[in-house]
Amino acid sequence: GKGSYEHFMLKEIHEQPDAIGNTIRGRLNHQLDSTRLGGLNMTPHDMAKINRIVIAGCGSSMHAGWVGEYYFEEIARIPTEVEQAAEFRYRNPIITPDTLVLPISQSGETADTLAAVREATNKGATVAAICNVVGSTIAREAGRGVYLHAGPEISVASTKGFTCQVTALLMLAVMFGRNRHLGREQGAELLKEIASIPDLIRQVLKQAPVIERIAAKYVKADNFFYIGRGYLYPTALEGALKLKEISYVHAEGYHAAELKHGSIALLEENVPVVAMANAVPGQDKMIGNIRECLARHAPVIAVVSGDDHTADELADDIIRVPMSSRYVAPLTTIVALQLFAYYFAKFRGCPIDQPRNLAKSVTVE
Ligand code: F6R
């Protein structure tokens, strides 16, 4: 049941430290300064042969995959792309035995993602599924992969599913990285960061009352922009999706640099911009983007890190998440955006756990 929580979504948001703890448990290999993901069932030799990764998924799972693309390319230096699963299946994708296809699906039942698994298998790829539901169709058909162990996700809006997927992708990137160029010290540093994720998320959850107040302030807004760069670009897309699906308010997730190529025309005093201004590479550029929004009279809600005060004088409202590296910032930041969407939808009187027009798992194309 929901326990003391008013909605499953809120319960699952608060479960994230434990859920991520379960995704990590037993998988940090301190002897080798690497990770251990046994379900992948690949030898170091098999792993070394992989020269390209294709991630396929839908919705939040696709957004998680996008964060994964950054991890695989930066940490493991393996060319990686993310495909909407339906696109993947219908475009006759270029697949060789050295391509690792990673379908991502919380439920393990999404029709398009399942079709992508079948397409990739027929073409001879190595297919490893990242699923939460044990024994689900995608997990079974892939035959290898990583289970999240996040526990059941009941709310239609994915929360812990997304953060556990991102954590699993980070662990996979470390394992592939250590199999290649990534040094021991860097591996050890990344293990430390992974182990710290649950506590960092606990700190974000403590900000709930602040986030609730900010959500109340903007309750009349009918259009939002979410802007990010780098690792926080997919985070902006996911934050905007959360707002749309549970509050029915229009939100666009945008790359901060792309705004001025057209969409900035939409900004005015009734269109708040949620800006990922964390202290990670690209922050200086983001500050410039925030100034561009302010010049159009858009109110700015900035997500910032720790005691970094770079955006204080600029933003109308500030959401503070703990200081972290760029690798962990998508996780802390999305939890803040999940809470923002939750309270915003609640103030607008929306049903939250069962939004209109949506089903928990999309088993038709
Ligand atoms: C968004 C959401 C959906 C799912 C998508 C894929 O909150 O829940 O976008 O992420 O339908 O579902 P799975 O991961 O079960 O394949």
Coordinates of C-alpha atoms in Angstrom, one line a residue, residues 64-257:
A64 CA 17.7 7.4 -18.8
G65 CA 19.4 5.9 -21.9
W66 CA 20.4 9.4 -22.9
V67 CA 22.2 9.9 -19.7
G68 CA 23.8 6.5 -20.3
E69 CA 25.0 7.7 -23.7
Y70 CA 27.1 10.4 -21.9
Y71 CA 28.4 7.9 -19.4
F72 CA 29.4 5.3 -22.0
E73 CA 31.1 7.9 -24.2
E74 CA 32.9 9.8 -21.4
I75 CA 33.8 6.9 -19.0
A76 CA 34.2 4.0 -21.4
R77 CA 34.9 5.8 -24.7
I78 CA 32.5 3.6 -26.6
P79 CA 30.5 5.3 -29.3
T80 CA 26.9 5.2 -28.2
E81 CA 23.5 6.2 -29.5
V82 CA 20.0 6.2 -28.1
E83 CA 17.1 5.3 -30.2
Q84 CA 13.4 5.6 -29.5
A85 CA 12.6 1.9 -29.6
A86 CA 10.0 2.2 -32.4
E87 CA 12.5 4.1 -34.6
F88 CA 15.1 1.5 -34.0
R89 CA 12.8 -1.3 -35.1
Y90 CA 11.6 0.3 -38.3
R91 CA 14.7 1.8 -39.7
N92 CA 16.7 -1.3 -40.5
P93 CA 19.4 -0.4 -38.0
I94 CA 23.0 -1.2 -38.7
I95 CA 24.0 -3.9 -36.3
T96 CA 27.0 -6.2 -36.2
P97 CA 28.1 -8.9 -33.7
D98 CA 30.3 -6.2 -32.1
T99 CA 27.3 -4.0 -31.3
L100 CA 25.9 -4.1 -27.8
V101 CA 22.1 -3.3 -27.8
L102 CA 20.8 -2.3 -24.5
P103 CA 17.0 -2.2 -24.3
I104 CA 15.8 -0.3 -21.2
S105 CA 12.3 -1.0 -19.8
Q106 CA 11.1 -0.7 -16.3
S107 CA 8.1 -3.0 -16.9
G108 CA 9.9 -5.2 -19.4
E109 CA 6.7 -5.3 -21.4
T110 CA 6.7 -2.2 -23.6
A111 CA 5.8 -3.4 -27.1
D112 CA 8.2 -1.2 -29.1
T113 CA 11.1 -2.0 -26.8
L114 CA 10.3 -5.7 -27.1
A115 CA 10.2 -5.5 -30.9
A116 CA 13.6 -3.8 -30.7
V117 CA 15.0 -6.7 -28.7
R118 CA 13.7 -9.1 -31.4
E119 CA 15.1 -7.0 -34.3
A120 CA 18.5 -6.7 -32.6
T121 CA 18.6 -10.5 -31.8
N122 CA 17.7 -11.4 -35.4
K123 CA 20.5 -9.2 -36.6
G124 CA 23.1 -10.9 -34.4
A125 CA 23.7 -8.2 -31.8
T126 CA 24.7 -8.9 -28.2
V127 CA 21.5 -7.9 -26.4
A128 CA 21.4 -7.1 -22.7
A129 CA 18.2 -5.8 -21.1
I130 CA 18.0 -3.3 -18.3
C131 CA 14.7 -4.1 -16.6
N132 CA 13.0 -3.8 -13.2
V133 CA 10.3 -6.5 -13.4
V134 CA 12.0 -9.9 -12.9
G135 CA 10.9 -12.5 -15.5
S136 CA 9.3 -9.9 -17.7
T137 CA 9.1 -10.6 -21.4
I138 CA 12.0 -8.3 -22.4
A139 CA 14.3 -9.6 -19.6
R140 CA 13.5 -13.2 -20.7
E141 CA 13.9 -12.7 -24.4
A142 CA 17.2 -10.8 -24.0
G143 CA 18.4 -13.6 -21.8
R144 CA 21.1 -11.4 -20.2
G145 CA 21.2 -8.0 -18.6
V146 CA 20.9 -6.0 -15.4
Y147 CA 17.9 -6.1 -13.0
L148 CA 17.3 -2.9 -11.1
H149 CA 15.8 -4.4 -7.9
A150 CA 13.9 -1.2 -7.4
G151 CA 10.8 -2.9 -6.1
P152 CA 7.4 -2.5 -7.7
E153 CA 6.7 0.8 -9.4
I154 CA 2.9 1.5 -9.1
S155 CA 2.7 5.2 -10.0
V156 CA 2.2 5.7 -13.8
A157 CA 4.9 8.4 -13.7
S158 CA 8.2 6.7 -13.4
T159 CA 10.5 7.9 -10.6
K160 CA 12.6 5.3 -8.9
G161 CA 12.6 3.3 -12.2
F162 CA 14.3 6.2 -13.9
T163 CA 16.9 6.9 -11.2
C164 CA 17.8 3.2 -10.8
Q165 CA 18.1 2.9 -14.6
V166 CA 20.6 5.8 -14.6
T167 CA 22.5 4.2 -11.7
A168 CA 22.7 0.9 -13.5
L169 CA 24.0 2.6 -16.7
L170 CA 26.7 4.4 -14.7
M171 CA 27.8 1.0 -13.2
L172 CA 27.8 -0.5 -16.7
A173 CA 29.9 2.3 -18.0
V174 CA 32.4 1.9 -15.2
M175 CA 32.7 -1.9 -15.9
F176 CA 33.3 -1.3 -19.6
G177 CA 35.6 1.6 -18.8
R178 CA 37.8 -0.5 -16.5
N179 CA 37.8 -3.2 -19.2
R180 CA 39.4 -0.5 -21.5
H181 CA 41.2 2.8 -20.8
L182 CA 39.8 3.8 -17.4
G183 CA 42.5 3.7 -14.7
R184 CA 42.3 2.2 -11.3
E185 CA 42.2 5.5 -9.5
Q186 CA 39.4 6.8 -11.7
G187 CA 37.5 3.6 -11.2
A188 CA 37.9 3.9 -7.4
E189 CA 36.7 7.5 -7.5
L190 CA 33.6 6.5 -9.5
L191 CA 32.8 3.7 -7.1
K192 CA 32.9 6.2 -4.2
E193 CA 30.5 8.4 -6.1
I194 CA 28.1 5.6 -6.9
A195 CA 28.1 4.6 -3.2
S196 CA 27.3 8.1 -2.2
I197 CA 24.2 8.4 -4.4
P198 CA 21.6 7.2 -1.8
D199 CA 22.7 9.7 0.8
L200 CA 22.8 12.6 -1.7
I201 CA 19.3 11.8 -2.7
R202 CA 18.2 11.7 1.0
Q203 CA 19.5 15.3 1.2
V204 CA 17.4 16.3 -1.8
L205 CA 14.3 14.8 -0.2
K206 CA 14.8 17.1 2.8
Q207 CA 14.3 20.0 0.4
A208 CA 10.6 18.9 -0.2
P209 CA 9.1 21.7 1.8
V210 CA 11.1 24.3 -0.1
I211 CA 10.1 22.7 -3.5
E212 CA 6.5 22.5 -2.4
R213 CA 6.5 26.3 -1.7
I214 CA 8.0 27.1 -5.1
A215 CA 5.5 24.8 -6.8
A216 CA 2.6 26.7 -5.1
K217 CA 4.0 30.0 -6.3
Y218 CA 3.8 29.0 -10.0
V219 CA 0.5 27.1 -9.8
K220 CA -1.2 29.4 -12.4
A221 CA 1.5 28.9 -15.1
D222 CA 0.2 26.9 -18.1
N223 CA 3.5 26.7 -20.0
F224 CA 7.0 25.8 -18.8
F225 CA 10.5 25.4 -20.3
Y226 CA 13.1 23.1 -18.7
I227 CA 16.6 23.8 -19.9
G228 CA 19.8 21.9 -19.4
R229 CA 23.2 21.2 -21.0
G230 CA 25.4 18.1 -21.0
Y231 CA 24.4 15.5 -18.5
L232 CA 21.6 17.8 -17.4
Y233 CA 20.1 18.0 -20.9
P234 CA 18.3 14.6 -20.7
T235 CA 17.5 15.5 -17.1
A236 CA 15.6 18.6 -18.4
L237 CA 13.7 16.4 -20.8
E238 CA 12.7 14.0 -18.1
G239 CA 11.7 16.8 -15.7
A240 CA 9.4 18.3 -18.4
L241 CA 7.9 14.9 -19.0
K242 CA 7.1 14.5 -15.3
L243 CA 5.3 17.8 -15.3
K244 CA 3.3 17.1 -18.5
E245 CA 2.1 13.7 -17.5
I246 CA 0.8 14.3 -14.1
S247 CA -0.2 18.0 -14.1
Y248 CA -1.4 18.3 -17.8
V249 CA 0.5 21.5 -18.1
H250 CA 2.6 22.1 -21.2
A251 CA 6.3 21.8 -20.5
E252 CA 9.2 21.7 -23.0
G253 CA 12.5 20.1 -22.2
Y254 CA 15.1 21.9 -24.2
H255 CA 18.8 22.2 -24.7
A256 CA 19.7 25.5 -23.3
A257 CA 21.8 26.4 -26.3

